[in-house]
Coordinates of C-alpha atoms in Angstrom, one line a residue:
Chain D
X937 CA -24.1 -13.6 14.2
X938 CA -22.0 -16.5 15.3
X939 CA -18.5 -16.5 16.9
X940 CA -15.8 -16.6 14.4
X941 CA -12.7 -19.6 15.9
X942 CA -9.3 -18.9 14.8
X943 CA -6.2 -21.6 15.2
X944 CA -2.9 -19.4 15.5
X945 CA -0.5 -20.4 12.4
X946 CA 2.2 -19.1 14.3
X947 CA 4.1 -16.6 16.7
X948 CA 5.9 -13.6 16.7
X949 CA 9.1 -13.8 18.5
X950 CA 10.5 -9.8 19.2
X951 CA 12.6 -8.3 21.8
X952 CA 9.4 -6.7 23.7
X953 CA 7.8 -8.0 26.5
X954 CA 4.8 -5.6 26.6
X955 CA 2.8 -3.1 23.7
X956 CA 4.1 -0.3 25.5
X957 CA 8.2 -1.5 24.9
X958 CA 7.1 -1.8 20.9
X959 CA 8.7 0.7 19.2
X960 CA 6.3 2.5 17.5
X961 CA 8.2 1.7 13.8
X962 CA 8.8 -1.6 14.8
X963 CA 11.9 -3.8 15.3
X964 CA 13.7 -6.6 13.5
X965 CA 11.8 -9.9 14.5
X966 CA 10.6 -13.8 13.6
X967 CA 8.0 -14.9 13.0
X968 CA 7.8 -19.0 13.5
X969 CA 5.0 -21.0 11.4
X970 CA 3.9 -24.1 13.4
X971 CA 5.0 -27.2 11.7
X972 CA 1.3 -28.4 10.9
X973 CA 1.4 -25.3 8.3
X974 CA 4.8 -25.0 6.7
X975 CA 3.6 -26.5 3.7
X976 CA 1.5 -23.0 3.4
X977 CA 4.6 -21.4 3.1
X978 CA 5.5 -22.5 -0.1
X979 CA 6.2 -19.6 -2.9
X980 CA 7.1 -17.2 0.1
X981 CA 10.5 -16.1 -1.0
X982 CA 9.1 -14.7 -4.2
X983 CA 7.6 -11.8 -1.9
X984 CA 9.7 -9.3 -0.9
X985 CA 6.6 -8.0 1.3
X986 CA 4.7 -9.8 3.6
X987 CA 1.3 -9.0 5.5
X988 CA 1.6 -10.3 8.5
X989 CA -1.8 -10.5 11.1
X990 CA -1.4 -11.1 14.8
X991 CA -4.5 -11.3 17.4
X992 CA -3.1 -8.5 20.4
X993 CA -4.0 -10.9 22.9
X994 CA -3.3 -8.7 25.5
X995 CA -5.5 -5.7 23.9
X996 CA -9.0 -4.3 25.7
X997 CA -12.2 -5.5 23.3
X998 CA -14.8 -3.4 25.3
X999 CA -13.6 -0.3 24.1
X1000 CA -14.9 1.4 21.2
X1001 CA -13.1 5.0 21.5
X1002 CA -9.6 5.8 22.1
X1003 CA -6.7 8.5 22.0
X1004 CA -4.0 8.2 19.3
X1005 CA -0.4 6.7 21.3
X1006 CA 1.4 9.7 22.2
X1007 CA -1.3 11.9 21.3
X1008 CA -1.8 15.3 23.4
X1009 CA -4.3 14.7 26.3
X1010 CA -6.7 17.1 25.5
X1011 CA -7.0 16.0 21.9
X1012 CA -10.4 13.9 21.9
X1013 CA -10.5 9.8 21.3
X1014 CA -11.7 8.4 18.1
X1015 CA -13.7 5.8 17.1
X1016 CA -11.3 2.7 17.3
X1017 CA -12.2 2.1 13.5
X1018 CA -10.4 5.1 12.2
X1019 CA -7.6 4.3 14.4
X1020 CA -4.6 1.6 13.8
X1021 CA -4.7 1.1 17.7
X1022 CA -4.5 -2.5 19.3
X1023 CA -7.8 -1.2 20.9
X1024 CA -10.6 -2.8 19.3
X1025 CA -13.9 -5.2 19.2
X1026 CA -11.4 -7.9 17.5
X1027 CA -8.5 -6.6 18.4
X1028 CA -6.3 -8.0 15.0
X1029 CA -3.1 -6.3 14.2
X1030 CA -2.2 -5.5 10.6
X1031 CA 1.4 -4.7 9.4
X1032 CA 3.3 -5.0 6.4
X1033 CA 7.3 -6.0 6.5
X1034 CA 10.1 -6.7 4.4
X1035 CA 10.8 -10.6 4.1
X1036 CA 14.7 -10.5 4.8
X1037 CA 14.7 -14.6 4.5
X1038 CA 12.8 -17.8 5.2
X1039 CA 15.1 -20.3 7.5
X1040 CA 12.8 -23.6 7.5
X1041 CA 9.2 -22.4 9.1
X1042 CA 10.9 -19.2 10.2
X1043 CA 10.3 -15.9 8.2
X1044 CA 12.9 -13.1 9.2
X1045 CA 11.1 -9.6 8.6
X1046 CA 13.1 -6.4 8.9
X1047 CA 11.3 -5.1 11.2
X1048 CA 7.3 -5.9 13.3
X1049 CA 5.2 -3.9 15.7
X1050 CA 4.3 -7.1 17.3
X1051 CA 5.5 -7.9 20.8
X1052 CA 6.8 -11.2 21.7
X1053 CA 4.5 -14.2 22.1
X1054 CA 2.2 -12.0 19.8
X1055 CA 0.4 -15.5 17.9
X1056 CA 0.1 -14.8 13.9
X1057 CA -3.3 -15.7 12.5
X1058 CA -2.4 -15.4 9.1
X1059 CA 0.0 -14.2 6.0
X1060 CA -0.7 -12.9 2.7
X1061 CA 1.8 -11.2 0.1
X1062 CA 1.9 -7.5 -0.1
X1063 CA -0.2 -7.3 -3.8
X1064 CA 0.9 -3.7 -5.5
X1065 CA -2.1 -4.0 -7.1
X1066 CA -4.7 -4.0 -4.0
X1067 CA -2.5 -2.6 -1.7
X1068 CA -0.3 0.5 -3.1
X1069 CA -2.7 3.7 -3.1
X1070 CA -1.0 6.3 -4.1
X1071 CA -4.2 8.1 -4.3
X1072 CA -4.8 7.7 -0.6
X1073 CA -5.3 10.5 2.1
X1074 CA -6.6 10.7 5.7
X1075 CA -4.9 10.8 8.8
X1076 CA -1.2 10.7 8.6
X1077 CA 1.5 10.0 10.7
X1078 CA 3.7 13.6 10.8
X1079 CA 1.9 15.9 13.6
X1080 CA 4.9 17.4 15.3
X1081 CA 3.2 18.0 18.0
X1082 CA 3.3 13.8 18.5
X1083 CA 6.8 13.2 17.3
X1084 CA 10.2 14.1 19.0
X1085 CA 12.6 15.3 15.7
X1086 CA 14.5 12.0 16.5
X1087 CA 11.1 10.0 16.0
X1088 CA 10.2 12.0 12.7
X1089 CA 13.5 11.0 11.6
X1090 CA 13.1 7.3 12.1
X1091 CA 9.3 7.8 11.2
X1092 CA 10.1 9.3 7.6
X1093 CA 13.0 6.5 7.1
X1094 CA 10.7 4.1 7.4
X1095 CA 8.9 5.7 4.8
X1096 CA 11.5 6.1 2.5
X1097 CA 12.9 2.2 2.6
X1098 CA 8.9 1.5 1.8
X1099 CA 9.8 4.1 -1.2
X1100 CA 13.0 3.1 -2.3
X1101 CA 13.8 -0.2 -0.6
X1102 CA 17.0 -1.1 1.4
X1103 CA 18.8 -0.1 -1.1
X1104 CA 22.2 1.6 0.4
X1105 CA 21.6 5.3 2.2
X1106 CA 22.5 7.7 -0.8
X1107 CA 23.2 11.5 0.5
X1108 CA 19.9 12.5 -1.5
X1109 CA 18.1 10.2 0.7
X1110 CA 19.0 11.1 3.8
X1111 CA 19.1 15.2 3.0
X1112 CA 15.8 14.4 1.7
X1113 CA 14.4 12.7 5.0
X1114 CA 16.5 15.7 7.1
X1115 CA 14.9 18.6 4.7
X1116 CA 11.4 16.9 5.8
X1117 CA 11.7 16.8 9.2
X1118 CA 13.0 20.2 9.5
X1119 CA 9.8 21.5 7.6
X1120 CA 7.7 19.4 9.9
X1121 CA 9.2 21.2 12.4
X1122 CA 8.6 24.3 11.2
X1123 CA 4.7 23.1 11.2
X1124 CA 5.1 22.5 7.1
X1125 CA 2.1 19.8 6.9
X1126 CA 3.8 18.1 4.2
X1127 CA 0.8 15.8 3.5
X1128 CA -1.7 18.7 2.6
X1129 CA -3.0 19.2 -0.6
X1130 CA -2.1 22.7 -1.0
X1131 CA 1.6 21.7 0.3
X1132 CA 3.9 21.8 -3.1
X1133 CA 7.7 20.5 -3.8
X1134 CA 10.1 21.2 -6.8
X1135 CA 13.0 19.1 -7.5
X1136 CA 15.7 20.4 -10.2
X1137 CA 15.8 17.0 -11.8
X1138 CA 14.0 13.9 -11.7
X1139 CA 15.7 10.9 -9.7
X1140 CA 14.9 8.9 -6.4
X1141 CA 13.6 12.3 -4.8
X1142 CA 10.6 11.6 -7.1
X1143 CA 10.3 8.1 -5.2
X1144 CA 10.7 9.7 -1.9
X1145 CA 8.7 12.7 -1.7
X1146 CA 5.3 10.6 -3.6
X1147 CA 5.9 8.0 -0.7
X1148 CA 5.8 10.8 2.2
X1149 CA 4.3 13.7 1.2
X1150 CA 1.4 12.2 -1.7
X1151 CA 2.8 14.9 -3.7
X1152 CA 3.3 13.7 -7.6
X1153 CA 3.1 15.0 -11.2
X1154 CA -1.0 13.4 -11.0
X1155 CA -2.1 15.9 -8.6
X1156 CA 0.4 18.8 -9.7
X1157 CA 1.9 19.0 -6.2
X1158 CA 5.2 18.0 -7.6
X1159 CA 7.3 19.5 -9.8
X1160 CA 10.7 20.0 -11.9
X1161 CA 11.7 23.2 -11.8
X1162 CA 15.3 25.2 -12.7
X1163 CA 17.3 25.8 -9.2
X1164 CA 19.9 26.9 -7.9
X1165 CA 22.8 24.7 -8.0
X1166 CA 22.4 24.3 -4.2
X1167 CA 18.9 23.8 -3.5
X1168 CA 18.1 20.5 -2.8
X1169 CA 14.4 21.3 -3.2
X1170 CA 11.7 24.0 -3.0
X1171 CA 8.6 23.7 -0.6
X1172 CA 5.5 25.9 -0.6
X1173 CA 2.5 26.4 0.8
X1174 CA -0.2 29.2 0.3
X1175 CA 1.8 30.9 3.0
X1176 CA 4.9 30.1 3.0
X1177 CA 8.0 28.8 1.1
X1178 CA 11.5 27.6 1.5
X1179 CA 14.6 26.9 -0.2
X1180 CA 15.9 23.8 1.3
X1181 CA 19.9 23.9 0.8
X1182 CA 22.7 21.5 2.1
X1183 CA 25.5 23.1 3.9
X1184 CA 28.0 21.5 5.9
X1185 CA 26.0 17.8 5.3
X1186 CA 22.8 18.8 6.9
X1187 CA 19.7 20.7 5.4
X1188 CA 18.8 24.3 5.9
X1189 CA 16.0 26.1 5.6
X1190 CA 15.9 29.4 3.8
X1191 CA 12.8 31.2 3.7
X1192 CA 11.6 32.5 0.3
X1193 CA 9.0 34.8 -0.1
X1194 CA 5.5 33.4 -0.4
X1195 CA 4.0 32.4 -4.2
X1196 CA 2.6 35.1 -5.7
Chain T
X929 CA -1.9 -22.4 21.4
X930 CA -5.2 -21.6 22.4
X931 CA -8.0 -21.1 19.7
X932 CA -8.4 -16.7 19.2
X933 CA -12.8 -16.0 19.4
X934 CA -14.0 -13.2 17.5
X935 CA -17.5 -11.6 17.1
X936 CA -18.5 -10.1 13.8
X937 CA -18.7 -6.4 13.8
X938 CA -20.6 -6.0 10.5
X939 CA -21.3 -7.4 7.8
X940 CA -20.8 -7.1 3.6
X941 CA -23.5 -6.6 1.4
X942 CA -23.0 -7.7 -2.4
X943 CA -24.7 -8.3 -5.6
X944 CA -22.6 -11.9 -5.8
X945 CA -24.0 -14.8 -3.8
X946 CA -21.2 -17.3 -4.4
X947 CA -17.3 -16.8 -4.3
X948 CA -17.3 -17.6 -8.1
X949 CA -19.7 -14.7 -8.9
X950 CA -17.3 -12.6 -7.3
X951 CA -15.3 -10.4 -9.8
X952 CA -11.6 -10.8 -9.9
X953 CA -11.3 -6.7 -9.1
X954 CA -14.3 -6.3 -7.0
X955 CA -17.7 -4.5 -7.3
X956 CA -19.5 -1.8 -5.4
X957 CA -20.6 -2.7 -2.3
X958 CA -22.1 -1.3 1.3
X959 CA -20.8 -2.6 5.0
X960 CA -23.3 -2.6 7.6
X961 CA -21.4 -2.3 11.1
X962 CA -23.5 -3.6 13.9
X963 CA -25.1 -1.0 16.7
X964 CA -23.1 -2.3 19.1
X965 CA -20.1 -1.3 17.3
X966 CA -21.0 2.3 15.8
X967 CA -19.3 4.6 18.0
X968 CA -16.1 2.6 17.0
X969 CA -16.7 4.5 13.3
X970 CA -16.5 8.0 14.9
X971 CA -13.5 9.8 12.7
X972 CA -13.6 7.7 9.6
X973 CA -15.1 9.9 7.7
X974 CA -11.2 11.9 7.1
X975 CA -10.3 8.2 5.6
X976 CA -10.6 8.5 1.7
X977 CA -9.1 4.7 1.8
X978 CA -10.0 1.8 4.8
X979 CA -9.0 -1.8 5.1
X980 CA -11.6 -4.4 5.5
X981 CA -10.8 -7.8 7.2
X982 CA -13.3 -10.0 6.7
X983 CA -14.3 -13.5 7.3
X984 CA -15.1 -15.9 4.5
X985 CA -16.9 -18.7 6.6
X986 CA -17.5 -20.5 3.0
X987 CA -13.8 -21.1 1.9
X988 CA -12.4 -24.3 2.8
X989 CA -9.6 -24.3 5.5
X990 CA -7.9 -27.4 5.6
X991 CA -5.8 -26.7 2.0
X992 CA -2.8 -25.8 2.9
X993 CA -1.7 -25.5 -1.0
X994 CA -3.5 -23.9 -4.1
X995 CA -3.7 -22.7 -7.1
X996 CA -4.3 -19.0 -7.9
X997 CA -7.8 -18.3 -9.5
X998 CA -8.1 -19.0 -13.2
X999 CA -4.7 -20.0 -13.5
X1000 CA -3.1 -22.8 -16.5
X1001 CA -4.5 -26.4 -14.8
X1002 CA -0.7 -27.3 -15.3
X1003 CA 0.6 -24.5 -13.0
X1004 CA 1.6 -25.8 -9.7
X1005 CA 0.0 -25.4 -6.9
X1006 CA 1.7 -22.9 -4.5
X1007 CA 1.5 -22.2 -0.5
X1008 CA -1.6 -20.6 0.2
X1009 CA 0.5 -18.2 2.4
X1010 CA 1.9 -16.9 -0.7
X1011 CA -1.2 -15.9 -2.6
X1012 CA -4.8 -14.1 -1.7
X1013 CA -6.7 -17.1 -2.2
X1014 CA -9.5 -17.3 0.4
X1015 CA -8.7 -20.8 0.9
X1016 CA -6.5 -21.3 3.9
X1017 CA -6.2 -22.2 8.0
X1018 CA -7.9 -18.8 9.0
X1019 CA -9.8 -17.4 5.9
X1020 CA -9.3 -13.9 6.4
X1021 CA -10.2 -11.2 3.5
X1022 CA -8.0 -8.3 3.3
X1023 CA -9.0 -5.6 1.1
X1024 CA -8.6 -1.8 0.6
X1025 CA -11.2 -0.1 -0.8
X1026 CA -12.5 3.7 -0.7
X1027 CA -14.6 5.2 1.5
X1028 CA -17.5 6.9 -1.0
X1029 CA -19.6 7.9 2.1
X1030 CA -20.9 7.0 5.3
X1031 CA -25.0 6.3 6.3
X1032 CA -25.1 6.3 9.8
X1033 CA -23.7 2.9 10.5
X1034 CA -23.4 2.3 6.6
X1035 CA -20.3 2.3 4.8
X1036 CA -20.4 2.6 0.9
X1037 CA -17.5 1.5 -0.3
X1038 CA -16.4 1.6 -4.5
X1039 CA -15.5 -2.2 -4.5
X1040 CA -15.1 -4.8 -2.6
X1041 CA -14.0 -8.4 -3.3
X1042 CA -16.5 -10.1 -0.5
X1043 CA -19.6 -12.1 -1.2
X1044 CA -23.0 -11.1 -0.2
X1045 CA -23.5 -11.8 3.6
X1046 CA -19.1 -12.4 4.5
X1047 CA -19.0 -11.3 7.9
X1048 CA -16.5 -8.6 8.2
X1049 CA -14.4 -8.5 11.7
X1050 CA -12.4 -5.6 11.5
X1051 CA -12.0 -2.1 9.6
X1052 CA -9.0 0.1 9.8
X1053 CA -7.7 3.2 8.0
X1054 CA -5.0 3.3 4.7
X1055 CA -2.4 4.2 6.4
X1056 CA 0.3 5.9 3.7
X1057 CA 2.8 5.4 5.9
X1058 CA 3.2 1.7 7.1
X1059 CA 0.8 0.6 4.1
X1060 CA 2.2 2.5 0.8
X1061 CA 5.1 0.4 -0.4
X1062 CA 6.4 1.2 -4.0
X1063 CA 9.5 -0.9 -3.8
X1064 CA 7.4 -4.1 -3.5
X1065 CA 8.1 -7.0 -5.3
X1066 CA 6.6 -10.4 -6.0
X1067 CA 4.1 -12.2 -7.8
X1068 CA 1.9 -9.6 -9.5
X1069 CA -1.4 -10.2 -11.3
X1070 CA -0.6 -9.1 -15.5
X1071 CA -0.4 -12.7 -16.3
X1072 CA -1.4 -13.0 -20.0
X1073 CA -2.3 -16.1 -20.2
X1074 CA -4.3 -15.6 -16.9
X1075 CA -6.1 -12.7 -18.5
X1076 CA -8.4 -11.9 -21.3
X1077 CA -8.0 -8.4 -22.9
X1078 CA -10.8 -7.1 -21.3
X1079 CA -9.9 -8.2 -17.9
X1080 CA -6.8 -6.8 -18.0
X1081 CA -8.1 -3.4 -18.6
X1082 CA -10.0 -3.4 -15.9
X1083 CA -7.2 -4.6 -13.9
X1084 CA -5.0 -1.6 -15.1
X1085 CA -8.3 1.1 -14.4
X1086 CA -8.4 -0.3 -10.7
X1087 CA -4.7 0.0 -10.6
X1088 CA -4.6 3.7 -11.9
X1089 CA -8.2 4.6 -9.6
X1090 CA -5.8 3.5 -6.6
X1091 CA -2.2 6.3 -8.3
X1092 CA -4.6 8.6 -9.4
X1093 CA -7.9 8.8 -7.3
X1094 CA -11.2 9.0 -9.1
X1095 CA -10.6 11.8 -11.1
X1096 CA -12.3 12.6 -14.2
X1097 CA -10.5 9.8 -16.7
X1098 CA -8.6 11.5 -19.0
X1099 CA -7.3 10.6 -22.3
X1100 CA -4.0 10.3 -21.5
X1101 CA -5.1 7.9 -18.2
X1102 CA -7.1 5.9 -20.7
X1103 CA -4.4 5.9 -23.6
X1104 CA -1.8 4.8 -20.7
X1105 CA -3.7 2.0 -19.6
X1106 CA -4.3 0.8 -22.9
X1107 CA -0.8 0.6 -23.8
X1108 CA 0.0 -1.3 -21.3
X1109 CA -2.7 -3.4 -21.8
X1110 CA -1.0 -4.2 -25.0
X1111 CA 2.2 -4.3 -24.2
X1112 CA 1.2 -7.3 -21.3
X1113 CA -0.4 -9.5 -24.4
X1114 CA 3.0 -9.1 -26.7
X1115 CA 4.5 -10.5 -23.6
X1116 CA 5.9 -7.4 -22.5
X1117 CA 6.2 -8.3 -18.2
X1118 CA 6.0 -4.5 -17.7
X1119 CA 6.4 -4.9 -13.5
X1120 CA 10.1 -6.8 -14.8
X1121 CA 13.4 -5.2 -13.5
X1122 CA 14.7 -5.0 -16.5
X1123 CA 11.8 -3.4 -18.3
X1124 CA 12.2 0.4 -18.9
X1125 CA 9.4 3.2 -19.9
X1126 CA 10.3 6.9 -21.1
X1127 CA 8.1 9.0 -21.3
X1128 CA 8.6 13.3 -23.0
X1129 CA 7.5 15.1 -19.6
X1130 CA 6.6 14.8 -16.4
X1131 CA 2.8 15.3 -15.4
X1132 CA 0.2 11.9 -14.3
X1133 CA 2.0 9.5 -16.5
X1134 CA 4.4 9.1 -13.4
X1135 CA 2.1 8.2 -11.1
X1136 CA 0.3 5.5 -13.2
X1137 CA 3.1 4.3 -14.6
X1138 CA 4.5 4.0 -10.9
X1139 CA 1.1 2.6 -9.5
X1140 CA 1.0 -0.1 -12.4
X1141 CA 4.7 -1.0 -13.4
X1142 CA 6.9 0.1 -10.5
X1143 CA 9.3 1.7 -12.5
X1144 CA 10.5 4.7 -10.7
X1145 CA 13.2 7.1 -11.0
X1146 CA 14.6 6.0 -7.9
X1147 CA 14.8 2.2 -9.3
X1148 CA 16.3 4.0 -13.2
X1149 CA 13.5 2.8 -14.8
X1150 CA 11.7 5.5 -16.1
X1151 CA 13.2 8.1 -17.5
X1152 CA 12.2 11.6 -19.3
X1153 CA 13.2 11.6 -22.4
X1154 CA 12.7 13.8 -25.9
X1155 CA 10.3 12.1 -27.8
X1156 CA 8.4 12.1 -31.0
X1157 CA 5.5 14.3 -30.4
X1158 CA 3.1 11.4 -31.5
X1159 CA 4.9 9.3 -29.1
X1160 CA 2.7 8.5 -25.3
X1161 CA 5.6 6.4 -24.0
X1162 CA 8.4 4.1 -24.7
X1163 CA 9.2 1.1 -23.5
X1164 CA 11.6 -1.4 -23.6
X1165 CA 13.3 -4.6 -22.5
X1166 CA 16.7 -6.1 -23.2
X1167 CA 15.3 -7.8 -25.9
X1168 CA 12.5 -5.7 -27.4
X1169 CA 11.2 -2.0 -27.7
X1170 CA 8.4 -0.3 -28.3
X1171 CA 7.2 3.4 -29.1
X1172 CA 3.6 3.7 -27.9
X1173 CA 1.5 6.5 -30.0
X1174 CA -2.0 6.6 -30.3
X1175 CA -3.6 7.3 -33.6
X1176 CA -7.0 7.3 -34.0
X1177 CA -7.9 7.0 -30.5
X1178 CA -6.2 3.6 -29.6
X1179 CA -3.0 2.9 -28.9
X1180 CA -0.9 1.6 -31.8
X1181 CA 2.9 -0.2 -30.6
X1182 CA 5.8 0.4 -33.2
X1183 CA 8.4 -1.9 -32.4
X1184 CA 12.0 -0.3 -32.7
X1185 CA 15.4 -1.5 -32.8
X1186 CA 16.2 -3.3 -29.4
X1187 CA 18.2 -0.6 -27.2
X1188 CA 21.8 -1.0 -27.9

């Protein structure tokens, strides 16, 4: 089948001067449209989500297994196609952002995995209704045997302003991200099926625990429940459970005995 | 900037020959990767969703301006960077689909929005975490006088297959998406800020509602609220309200007095 020519539209302009500087969240950055396509840009504003896809030009194409960044040594690679790594036949980058403004042909985003000089091949709204999968499951993001608690922290913030938007940081919000973290920690897979939450009453936890965790009223992972005036919310698992509790402005842990 | 080469890696195999064929929401459909790519699937399996870039050589790439698909003729054209039309510099398809099952090198996929023969040039997993993003706002696609009737409930069904998974449909999935469906043709905009649903307890409603509205209880627009027991869910605007209740297997809308 024939080559496939691309003109770059644009170019990312970030603070990193190589993949491995990225952060692997992203950073604040621009992105500047070319002037022979600004007319394309017309309508942007509306979106308050942006895909945005770059060409990694620095990025091996030979290679068609790899190892997850970060990941342990000894865990094995992956096809490349099951991965979100730069590694790849075509190596495109895909990433959604938050559009924080348009100056002129420049588009502010809140934050890209891009490094600089990274040239954009194209831009498409975010689409709720292709794009937001509630339903979706696979790999995910939370093995703590990848993450430092500092990274969890920042990787499940990221979550929750894709959940709940920039809105101000609320105390729920950040006890909720905290109360994640430390049951990641305690090796909680809070993604798993059989992994359930309760909440006393329904509010932006709701929100925030769908956008992490998949857990919602649909797949009867998530519920309201009477607690204690003090619990925050209630995690279990076929094995175990726990209370988490806010004392002194961070989360604790108390273990419960397991369901029945 | 210097032109970006890519190879096919696969490529789409559909019942539609022509873009126009094409239905608006997709159609089943298999992806055929390329022998020289197959170890790059290794791992997807564990991917219940997967994004497929592909390239649609047919779509014209000098527009820089369009107007979306079956919209008024007297509806201005927009930047083609703000919408999903396949007409633009690079024409790159971006879809999310689910993984049915694998064949050796074959992907079966539940729908797909590519014509019969579109070279695809990359596949990556959902990813919940960077790709789930409930607080999105923009253009959406419950555009009345875009739609017909039927269209729109198949627009709704692809929107609740992607809260609720393929689950077994049940009635209150079907009653829910119905409702909506006829909310959207009194001119209900039911993704608006200022639209409001209630619904008497908390169980899949959440999720679809979620999925197809984004009205959360993080954003205070859906609430749990005492109801009528033949009530399925109210919903209301600043100027109008309605309760929803289904009687003899459809959904019937009882306009109320606008909230006070």
């Amino acid at each position: 089948m024939a080559p496939i020519s691309l003109n770059p539209i644009g170019i990312a302009h970030s603070p990193f001067h190589t993949s491995h500087e990225v952060p692997r969240h992203g950073a604040p950055a621009t992105i500047e449209i070319f002037p022979a396509y600004r007319n394309a840009l017309d309508g942007i504003d509306s979106c308050s989500h942006i895909w945005i896809i770059g060409f990694f030009h620095n990025a091996a194409r030979d290679l068609l297994q790899a190892r997850p960044r970060k990941s342990s040594p000894s865990s094995p690679p992956r096809g490349v196609f099951s991965m979100r790594s730069p590694v790849r036949p075509n190596p495109l980058g895909l990433t959604c952002a938050r559009l924080l403004e348009r100056q002129g042909s420049t588009l502010l985003l809140d934050r890209l995995d891009f490094q600089d000089k990274t040239p954009v091949v194209d831009i498409k709204p975010y689409s709720p209704g292709w794009d937001l999968i509630l339903s979706a499951s696979g790999i995910h993001r939370y093995d703590p045997s990848r993450y430092s608690e500092e990274e969890l922290l920042l990787a499940l913030q990221h979550d929750a302003a894709n959940a709940l938007g920039p809105s101000h940081p609320s105390p729920a919000r950040s006890a909720i991200i905290q109360a994640l973290a430390s049951l990641i920690l305690h090796h909680v897979d809070i993604r798993s099926p059989s992994t359930h939450f309760a909440i006393p009453i329904p509010d932006e936890r709701v929100d925030l625990l769908m956008g992490s965790t998949a857990a919602s009223f649909g797949n009867q992972r998530l519920h309201i429940l009477s607690l204690p005036d003090s619990v925050l919310l209630r995690s279990w698992t076929p094995r175990i459970a726990f209370d988490v509790s806010i004392c002194s402005g961070s989360p604790q842990l108390l273990p419960l005995s397991p369901p029945g």
